[in-house]
Tab-separated table of C-alpha atoms in Angstrom:
chain	number	residue	atom	x	y	z
A	157	MET	CA	0.000	0.000	0.000
A	158	ALA	CA	1.149	3.528	-0.815
A	159	SER	CA	2.751	5.702	1.832
A	160	ARG	CA	2.927	9.484	2.072
A	161	LEU	CA	5.340	9.267	-0.881
A	162	LYS	CA	3.509	7.716	-3.812
A	163	ALA	CA	6.572	5.825	-5.030
A	164	VAL	CA	7.252	4.298	-1.593
A	165	HIS	CA	5.054	1.481	-0.266
A	166	PHE	CA	4.294	-0.513	2.854
A	167	THR	CA	3.825	-4.263	2.879
A	168	VAL	CA	0.694	-4.778	4.969
A	169	ARG	CA	-0.888	-7.880	6.475
A	170	ILE	CA	-4.332	-7.394	8.004
A	171	ASP	CA	-6.021	-9.967	10.226
A	172	GLY	CA	-9.681	-9.215	10.828
A	173	ALA	CA	-13.075	-10.437	11.919
A	174	TRP	CA	-16.629	-9.567	10.960
A	175	SER	CA	-20.093	-10.050	12.378
A	176	TRP	CA	-23.680	-9.068	11.717
A	177	ALA	CA	-24.787	-5.898	13.447
A	178	GLN	CA	-28.440	-6.955	13.532
A	179	ALA	CA	-30.508	-10.099	13.825
A	180	GLU	CA	-31.803	-9.932	10.255
A	181	HIS	CA	-28.843	-10.291	7.932
A	182	PRO	CA	-28.744	-8.002	4.904
A	183	ASP	CA	-28.525	-9.563	1.491
A	184	LEU	CA	-24.739	-9.392	0.980
A	185	HIS	CA	-23.234	-11.730	-1.591
A	186	ASP	CA	-19.858	-12.007	0.176
A	187	PRO	CA	-19.636	-10.345	3.634
A	188	VAL	CA	-16.022	-11.485	4.054
A	189	ALA	CA	-14.915	-9.638	0.914
A	190	THR	CA	-16.892	-6.551	1.977
A	191	ALA	CA	-15.262	-6.514	5.411
A	192	ARG	CA	-11.804	-7.113	3.907
A	193	ASP	CA	-12.241	-4.228	1.457
A	194	HIS	CA	-13.399	-1.924	4.256
A	195	LEU	CA	-10.353	-2.696	6.408
A	196	ARG	CA	-7.981	-2.249	3.472
A	197	ARG	CA	-9.470	1.145	2.596
A	198	ASP	CA	-9.234	2.335	6.203
A	199	ALA	CA	-5.607	1.165	6.425
A	200	ALA	CA	-4.689	2.808	3.108
A	201	LYS	CA	-6.190	6.115	4.270
A	202	VAL	CA	-3.921	6.134	7.345
A	203	LEU	CA	-0.810	4.978	5.488
A	204	ARG	CA	-1.002	7.868	3.025
A	205	GLN	CA	-0.162	10.194	5.944
A	206	HIS	CA	3.008	8.355	7.075
A	207	SER	CA	6.520	7.396	5.994
A	208	VAL	CA	8.158	3.968	6.003
A	209	LEU	CA	10.983	5.558	8.026
A	210	ASP	CA	8.699	5.552	11.063
A	211	LEU	CA	7.335	2.027	10.815
A	212	ALA	CA	6.395	1.455	14.463
A	213	ALA	CA	4.434	4.693	14.821
A	214	THR	CA	2.696	4.051	11.506
A	215	GLN	CA	1.666	0.579	12.599
A	216	ASP	CA	0.243	2.003	15.825
A	217	ALA	CA	-1.745	4.589	13.840
A	218	VAL	CA	-3.189	1.929	11.534
A	219	ASN	CA	-4.141	-0.339	14.410
A	220	THR	CA	-5.825	2.568	16.176
A	221	ALA	CA	-8.023	3.003	13.115
A	222	LEU	CA	-8.717	-0.709	12.595
A	223	GLY	CA	-8.838	-1.855	16.222
A	224	LYS	CA	-12.431	-0.908	16.924
A	225	TRP	CA	-15.621	-2.295	15.400
A	226	SER	CA	-16.756	-0.201	12.444
A	227	CYS	CA	-19.550	-0.407	9.923
A	228	ALA	CA	-18.399	-2.070	6.691
A	229	ALA	CA	-21.875	-2.098	5.126
A	230	PRO	CA	-25.472	-1.756	6.328
A	231	GLY	CA	-25.873	-4.449	8.977
A	232	LEU	CA	-22.238	-5.613	8.766
A	233	LYS	CA	-19.407	-4.618	11.122
A	234	CYS	CA	-15.739	-5.584	11.197
A	235	VAL	CA	-12.524	-5.119	13.173
A	236	GLY	CA	-8.891	-5.768	12.306
A	237	ARG	CA	-5.211	-5.615	13.196
A	238	ALA	CA	-2.308	-4.876	10.857
A	239	ARG	CA	1.400	-5.716	10.691
A	240	LEU	CA	3.627	-3.517	8.542
A	241	GLU	CA	6.918	-4.089	6.764
A	242	ALA	CA	9.011	-2.073	4.322
A	243	THR	CA	11.598	-3.270	1.810
A	244	SER	CA	15.144	-1.949	1.808
A	245	ARG	CA	14.507	-0.220	-1.520
A	246	ASP	CA	11.475	1.632	-0.161
A	247	ARG	CA	13.404	2.741	2.919
A	248	GLU	CA	16.272	3.973	0.730
A	249	LEU	CA	13.854	5.955	-1.434
A	250	ALA	CA	12.283	7.509	1.665
A	251	GLU	CA	15.709	8.389	3.094
A	252	GLU	CA	16.726	10.053	-0.171
A	253	HIS	CA	13.509	12.059	-0.174
A	254	ALA	CA	14.111	13.110	3.449
A	255	ARG	CA	17.639	14.275	2.570
A	256	ARG	CA	16.336	16.329	-0.342
A	257	GLN	CA	13.629	17.875	1.820
A	258	GLN	CA	16.215	18.781	4.450
A	259	ALA	CA	18.469	20.345	1.821
A	260	MET	CA	15.548	22.369	0.460
A	261	SER	CA	14.631	23.516	3.969
A	262	LEU	CA	18.208	24.618	4.660
A	263	ALA	CA	18.373	26.495	1.369
A	264	HIS	CA	15.064	28.180	2.178
A	265	GLU	CA	16.306	29.263	5.624
A	266	GLU	CA	19.541	30.594	4.142
A	267	GLU	CA	17.587	32.638	1.607
A	268	LEU	CA	15.357	34.068	4.344
A	269	ASP	CA	18.439	34.997	6.386
A	270	ARG	CA	20.007	36.683	3.358
A	271	LEU	CA	16.852	38.686	2.651
A	272	ALA	CA	16.471	39.679	6.314
A	273	HIS	CA	20.083	40.904	6.352
A	274	LEU	CA	19.497	42.923	3.185
A	275	GLN	CA	16.318	44.394	4.665
A	276	ARG	CA	18.184	45.358	7.829
A	277	VAL	CA	20.885	47.101	5.783
A	278	LEU	CA	18.459	48.941	3.503
A	279	ALA	CA	16.286	50.084	6.421
A	280	ASP	CA	19.270	51.778	8.125
A	281	PRO	CA	20.356	54.999	6.323
A	282	ASP	CA	24.015	54.675	7.342
A	283	LEU	CA	24.316	51.002	6.457
A	284	ARG	CA	22.402	51.607	3.230
A	285	ARG	CA	24.875	54.294	2.165
A	286	VAL	CA	27.901	52.100	2.859
A	287	TRP	CA	26.267	49.119	1.109
A	288	TRP	CA	25.454	51.205	-1.957
A	289	ILE	CA	28.963	52.626	-2.205
A	290	THR	CA	30.401	49.110	-1.945
A	291	GLN	CA	28.020	47.620	-4.499
A	292	PHE	CA	27.893	50.533	-6.958
A	293	PRO	CA	30.870	52.853	-6.403
A	294	ASP	CA	30.305	54.616	-9.734
A	295	ARG	CA	26.561	55.295	-9.163
A	296	PHE	CA	26.523	57.308	-5.951
A	297	LYS	CA	24.105	59.874	-7.404
A	298	ASP	CA	21.469	57.150	-7.789
A	299	LEU	CA	21.399	56.591	-4.021
A	300	ASP	CA	18.745	59.288	-3.581
A	301	THR	CA	16.438	57.412	-5.948
A	302	LEU	CA	16.859	54.231	-3.909
A	303	THR	CA	16.255	56.118	-0.653
A	304	THR	CA	13.002	57.509	-2.028
A	305	ALA	CA	11.885	54.068	-3.161
A	306	LEU	CA	12.598	52.599	0.287
A	307	GLN	CA	10.546	55.126	2.241
A	308	GLY	CA	8.712	53.307	5.047
A	309	LEU	CA	10.864	50.164	4.897
A	310	ALA	CA	11.093	48.807	8.457
A	311	PRO	CA	13.918	46.604	9.785
A	312	PRO	CA	13.047	42.911	10.066
A	313	HIS	CA	11.555	41.724	13.322
A	314	GLU	CA	13.939	39.481	15.187
A	315	ALA	CA	12.530	36.077	16.111
A	316	GLU	CA	11.795	35.866	19.811
A	317	SER	CA	11.308	32.683	21.800
A	318	ASP	CA	8.724	34.511	23.898
A	319	GLY	CA	5.859	35.884	21.786
A	320	ILE	CA	4.755	38.324	24.486
A	321	ARG	CA	8.285	39.706	24.847
A	322	SER	CA	8.472	40.223	21.083
A	323	ASP	CA	5.147	42.065	21.035
A	324	ILE	CA	6.189	44.316	23.927
A	325	LEU	CA	9.512	45.173	22.268
A	326	ARG	CA	7.832	46.106	18.987
A	327	PHE	CA	5.199	48.178	20.798
A	328	THR	CA	7.823	49.985	22.880
A	329	GLU	CA	9.976	50.761	19.836
A	330	GLN	CA	7.012	52.246	17.997
A	331	LEU	CA	5.914	54.180	21.087
A	332	LEU	CA	9.334	55.723	21.622
A	333	THR	CA	9.459	56.670	17.958
A	334	ASP	CA	6.153	58.536	18.296
A	335	LEU	CA	7.132	60.517	21.454
A	336	HIS	CA	8.214	63.866	20.033
A	337	THR	CA	7.575	66.436	22.775
A	338	PRO	CA	8.425	66.750	26.488
A	339	GLN	CA	4.697	66.776	27.262
A	340	GLN	CA	4.206	63.406	25.563
A	341	ARG	CA	7.220	62.018	27.399
A	342	GLU	CA	5.864	63.209	30.758
A	343	ILE	CA	2.428	61.637	30.153
A	344	PHE	CA	4.076	58.368	29.171
A	345	LEU	CA	6.263	58.273	32.280
A	346	GLN	CA	3.303	59.019	34.536
A	347	ALA	CA	1.354	56.128	33.043
A	348	LEU	CA	4.427	53.882	33.291
A	349	THR	CA	5.055	54.582	36.979
A	350	GLN	CA	1.407	53.983	37.827
A	351	THR	CA	1.464	50.675	35.951
A	352	LEU	CA	4.671	49.528	37.628
A	353	GLN	CA	3.258	50.415	41.043
A	354	THR	CA	0.124	48.375	40.282
A	355	LEU	CA	2.293	45.417	39.260
A	356	GLY	CA	4.371	45.720	42.446
A	357	HIS	CA	7.660	46.590	40.719
A	358	HIS	CA	8.706	49.290	43.168
A	359	SER	CA	12.375	49.423	42.128
A	360	LEU	CA	11.409	49.924	38.495
A	361	ARG	CA	8.852	52.533	39.551
A	362	ASP	CA	11.567	54.444	41.431
A	363	ALA	CA	13.816	54.286	38.359
A	364	ALA	CA	11.012	55.643	36.181
A	365	ASP	CA	10.454	58.464	38.701
A	366	ARG	CA	14.126	59.449	38.372
A	367	TRP	CA	13.693	59.737	34.607
A	368	ARG	CA	11.004	62.341	35.063
A	369	THR	CA	12.411	65.888	34.950
A	370	PRO	CA	10.696	69.315	35.155
A	371	LEU	CA	9.449	70.421	31.746
A	372	GLU	CA	11.215	73.294	30.049
A	373	THR	CA	9.463	75.301	27.433
A	374	GLY	CA	10.811	74.484	23.999
A	375	SER	CA	13.074	71.716	25.301
A	376	THR	CA	13.425	68.409	23.525
A	377	PRO	CA	13.360	65.012	25.196
A	378	PRO	CA	16.816	63.652	26.068
């Protein structure tokens, strides 16, 4: 029977049993063949989701599907148990496929890393200028055109193991970018100290209090 890879197959032996589900037997020409076909179809459906490289787990999955009484036809039920094997050739084909998939995954990750690095460089004006001079030393005047085309390009978000931490960092970066006046800074620090006090972080609250300074007309935030 076919596995997840169409060219790779399992050798399957199914032992089963059948019985009538009701006192009056339906008019079935060959209930044994009907039950056998039902068990084979159920096994094939499971096998198409698995690889011969994980034979034991696949056998468990098949037996989970076949190991309870199920309806093979109106009035007929059956149950079965399977034993799986795989030839050396099929295992070799599956291993070769796994190696190719791994190589493709690595190439994909490398390409994503390369693009993220390029995005980081292009999003930073200083790095962008150095990169452009290195790549196109004789086209420095065209840098302004590139800068215009890249308006709004943000640096890539670094992957964080903690999703909440990543969200907080992105929010804080955007918030700090939007704080332009001393008044905005003061309102932010007031809200921050109140929040830290509510959370019980008294040392952080004291540090935030020290950041707060008297407003000066026309001053800019430090």
